[in-house]
């Protein structure tokens, strides 16, 4: 009888230990699965990419060729920016923030300007600058961005940079009509980041009675007084949107503040072709100055 009891006790102990071991194994297995999930989530959080299609953009960087002109990259070259030794110094991914970063310092400039840039230029037809749009055809650009870093001047004030533009362009016929060497026309819109706020500048006619031919000359246009949005964006993310229709332009900040241009200057601007620009057009020549602009999203449509 004693032997039978001993056997029963032994069997119960074995069963209990086996069940406990299985439970422990299951707990360890559950922990391993949870750890794998956590690691996967962390990896997914670390790797973010900007929501920007570069199919209709070229980029200019503040580094020059032997002829003194800055390097430009357009499709298909621009698609490989992450592996281009020269380009990735000025245009690169921040995979933690999920941003495309445009870095600029005062180096090589484009024609008709004294400032350097790391900036995208719209190409409606990839690889071709000659196909553009008019106000009558309309256009829309929307971007989510932030200022990453920016230097200060001797007074301790932040330098300023242009983050969006609408630039005018002469057709070949217009260029020949006024005897100009290039197709460059004034920018009808410049959007600045200045001291943490967003400031807008446009062009206005000096003479409202100027002829269409006279309008083609740069000196027919002057600068308006400018407009500064009330909200201070600082170094936070913000959204800018520009909508253009025939004779009208609307600029909005965070879909909360709006500046509407609906005047004779906009109506007469319809004579020009245009293209969008976005990035970092750095507005200083101070030595050792620098700026980084982060673009998280950028879309254009017509």
Short mmCIF file of C-alpha atoms in Angstrom, two decimals, residues 42-231:
data_model
loop_
_atom_site.label_atom_id
_atom_site.label_comp_id
_atom_site.label_asym_id
_atom_site.label_seq_id
_atom_site.Cartn_x
_atom_site.Cartn_y
_atom_site.Cartn_z
CA UNK A 42 10.95 50.56 -32.90
CA UNK A 43 12.48 49.81 -36.30
CA UNK A 44 9.36 51.07 -38.05
CA UNK A 45 9.42 54.23 -35.93
CA UNK A 46 13.05 54.90 -36.76
CA UNK A 47 12.74 54.69 -40.53
CA UNK A 48 10.54 57.38 -42.07
CA UNK A 49 10.58 58.74 -45.60
CA UNK A 50 9.28 62.08 -46.90
CA UNK A 51 6.09 62.09 -48.98
CA UNK A 52 7.58 63.78 -52.03
CA UNK A 53 7.49 62.66 -55.65
CA UNK A 54 10.52 64.11 -57.46
CA UNK A 55 9.28 63.20 -60.95
CA UNK A 56 8.53 66.82 -61.83
CA UNK A 57 11.38 68.60 -60.07
CA UNK A 58 15.02 69.49 -60.64
CA UNK A 59 17.32 70.74 -57.88
CA UNK A 60 20.01 73.41 -57.79
CA UNK A 61 22.75 73.15 -55.14
CA UNK A 62 25.24 75.73 -53.80
CA UNK A 63 28.28 74.08 -55.36
CA UNK A 64 29.63 75.01 -58.76
CA UNK A 65 31.17 73.66 -61.93
CA UNK A 66 34.40 74.92 -63.48
CA UNK A 67 32.38 77.56 -65.39
CA UNK A 68 31.17 79.03 -62.10
CA UNK A 69 27.57 77.88 -62.47
CA UNK A 70 25.92 75.72 -59.78
CA UNK A 71 25.25 72.05 -60.28
CA UNK A 72 21.70 71.03 -61.17
CA UNK A 73 20.15 67.58 -61.12
CA UNK A 74 16.91 66.67 -62.90
CA UNK A 75 15.07 63.42 -63.63
CA UNK A 76 16.28 60.71 -63.74
CA UNK A 77 19.49 61.80 -61.93
CA UNK A 78 17.64 63.40 -59.03
CA UNK A 79 15.96 60.11 -58.08
CA UNK A 80 19.33 58.73 -56.90
CA UNK A 81 20.06 61.66 -54.59
CA UNK A 82 20.75 59.38 -51.64
CA UNK A 83 23.69 57.78 -53.48
CA UNK A 84 25.02 60.82 -55.32
CA UNK A 85 28.21 61.90 -53.51
CA UNK A 86 27.87 65.55 -54.50
CA UNK A 87 24.11 65.98 -54.25
CA UNK A 88 23.58 64.23 -50.91
CA UNK A 89 25.63 66.92 -49.13
CA UNK A 90 22.84 69.40 -49.83
CA UNK A 91 19.73 67.25 -50.29
CA UNK A 92 19.28 64.16 -48.15
CA UNK A 93 16.80 62.14 -46.10
CA UNK A 94 16.39 62.50 -42.35
CA UNK A 95 14.86 59.07 -41.75
CA UNK A 96 14.14 59.83 -38.08
CA UNK A 97 12.02 62.89 -38.87
CA UNK A 98 10.76 61.60 -42.21
CA UNK A 99 12.01 64.71 -43.98
CA UNK A 100 13.88 65.65 -47.13
CA UNK A 101 16.51 68.13 -45.93
CA UNK A 102 17.76 71.04 -48.05
CA UNK A 103 21.08 72.37 -46.77
CA UNK A 104 22.56 75.65 -48.01
CA UNK A 105 25.58 77.81 -47.32
CA UNK A 106 26.74 81.02 -49.06
CA UNK A 107 28.74 79.55 -51.94
CA UNK A 108 27.98 79.44 -55.67
CA UNK A 109 24.98 81.43 -56.96
CA UNK A 110 22.75 81.18 -60.00
CA UNK A 111 22.58 83.94 -62.62
CA UNK A 112 20.72 87.13 -61.66
CA UNK A 113 21.17 86.57 -57.92
CA UNK A 114 23.79 87.01 -55.18
CA UNK A 115 22.49 84.23 -52.92
CA UNK A 116 23.03 80.46 -52.83
CA UNK A 117 20.33 77.83 -52.79
CA UNK A 118 19.45 74.20 -52.37
CA UNK A 119 16.08 74.41 -54.06
CA UNK A 120 13.68 72.45 -56.24
CA UNK A 121 12.40 73.88 -59.52
CA UNK A 122 9.19 72.53 -61.03
CA UNK A 123 9.38 70.81 -64.42
CA UNK A 124 5.94 70.06 -65.85
CA UNK A 125 7.70 67.93 -68.44
CA UNK A 126 10.52 66.08 -66.63
CA UNK A 127 13.94 67.26 -67.79
CA UNK A 128 12.52 70.24 -69.70
CA UNK A 129 12.37 73.87 -68.50
CA UNK A 130 10.43 75.17 -71.50
CA UNK A 131 7.02 73.77 -70.53
CA UNK A 132 5.42 75.96 -67.85
CA UNK A 133 2.01 77.34 -66.82
CA UNK A 134 0.15 80.64 -66.75
CA UNK A 135 -2.20 82.11 -64.17
CA UNK A 136 -5.06 81.39 -66.54
CA UNK A 137 -4.16 77.69 -66.41
CA UNK A 138 -3.70 77.90 -62.64
CA UNK A 139 -1.70 75.87 -60.16
CA UNK A 140 -1.51 74.67 -56.58
CA UNK A 141 1.44 73.86 -54.32
CA UNK A 142 1.16 72.50 -50.80
CA UNK A 143 3.98 71.58 -48.45
CA UNK A 144 4.53 70.52 -44.86
CA UNK A 145 7.91 71.73 -43.62
CA UNK A 146 10.00 73.12 -40.78
CA UNK A 147 13.25 74.94 -40.27
CA UNK A 148 15.78 72.42 -38.97
CA UNK A 149 18.72 74.67 -38.22
CA UNK A 150 19.67 78.21 -39.18
CA UNK A 151 22.59 80.45 -38.25
CA UNK A 152 22.51 83.94 -36.73
CA UNK A 153 24.05 87.22 -37.83
CA UNK A 154 26.37 89.46 -35.78
CA UNK A 155 23.36 91.05 -34.07
CA UNK A 156 22.23 87.64 -32.81
CA UNK A 157 19.26 87.50 -35.20
CA UNK A 158 18.45 84.43 -37.25
CA UNK A 159 19.26 84.63 -40.93
CA UNK A 160 16.26 84.37 -43.26
CA UNK A 161 15.54 81.98 -46.10
CA UNK A 162 12.96 81.62 -48.86
CA UNK A 163 11.10 78.30 -48.63
CA UNK A 164 8.64 78.69 -51.54
CA UNK A 165 8.39 80.72 -54.74
CA UNK A 166 6.46 81.23 -57.94
CA UNK A 167 8.91 82.39 -60.56
CA UNK A 168 8.07 84.04 -63.86
CA UNK A 169 9.58 83.02 -67.19
CA UNK A 170 9.69 84.60 -70.64
CA UNK A 171 8.86 82.49 -73.66
CA UNK A 172 11.49 82.46 -76.41
CA UNK A 173 9.28 84.81 -78.43
CA UNK A 174 8.98 87.26 -75.53
CA UNK A 175 12.73 87.11 -74.91
CA UNK A 176 13.45 87.97 -78.54
CA UNK A 177 10.79 90.70 -78.56
CA UNK A 178 12.54 92.70 -75.82
CA UNK A 179 16.08 91.65 -76.75
CA UNK A 180 16.86 89.89 -73.48
CA UNK A 181 19.67 87.31 -73.32
CA UNK A 182 17.82 84.79 -71.16
CA UNK A 183 14.26 83.70 -70.29
CA UNK A 184 14.38 84.98 -66.73
CA UNK A 185 11.41 87.03 -65.46
CA UNK A 186 10.69 88.29 -61.92
CA UNK A 187 9.28 86.03 -59.18
CA UNK A 188 5.65 86.94 -58.51
CA UNK A 189 5.80 85.23 -55.10
CA UNK A 190 8.46 84.72 -52.44
CA UNK A 191 7.64 83.11 -49.08
CA UNK A 192 10.22 83.68 -46.35
CA UNK A 193 10.95 82.20 -42.96
CA UNK A 194 12.11 85.25 -40.99
CA UNK A 195 12.67 85.31 -37.23
CA UNK A 196 10.29 82.40 -36.76
CA UNK A 197 7.46 83.90 -38.79
CA UNK A 198 6.25 83.46 -42.38
CA UNK A 199 6.48 86.52 -44.59
CA UNK A 200 5.12 86.90 -48.12
CA UNK A 201 6.37 89.24 -50.84
CA UNK A 202 4.90 89.82 -54.31
CA UNK A 203 5.50 92.05 -57.33
CA UNK A 204 3.51 95.16 -58.24
CA UNK A 205 3.46 97.23 -61.40
CA UNK A 206 5.22 100.58 -61.26
CA UNK A 207 2.98 101.90 -64.04
CA UNK A 208 -0.55 100.51 -64.25
CA UNK A 209 -0.86 101.80 -67.81
CA UNK A 210 2.22 99.96 -69.09
CA UNK A 211 1.80 98.07 -72.38
CA UNK A 212 2.06 94.28 -72.56
CA UNK A 213 5.50 94.63 -74.12
CA UNK A 214 6.66 96.96 -71.34
CA UNK A 215 5.42 94.45 -68.74
CA UNK A 216 8.00 91.93 -69.98
CA UNK A 217 10.88 94.03 -68.65
CA UNK A 218 12.01 93.37 -65.09
CA UNK A 219 12.19 97.07 -64.27
CA UNK A 220 8.44 97.41 -64.93
CA UNK A 221 7.85 95.60 -61.62
CA UNK A 222 8.61 96.60 -58.04
CA UNK A 223 8.23 94.92 -54.65
CA UNK A 224 5.13 95.28 -52.52
CA UNK A 225 5.38 96.11 -48.79
CA UNK A 226 5.06 92.46 -47.85
CA UNK A 227 2.77 90.61 -45.46
CA UNK A 228 3.65 88.67 -42.30
CA UNK A 229 1.33 86.01 -40.88
CA UNK A 230 0.45 86.41 -37.19
CA UNK A 231 1.32 82.87 -36.09
#
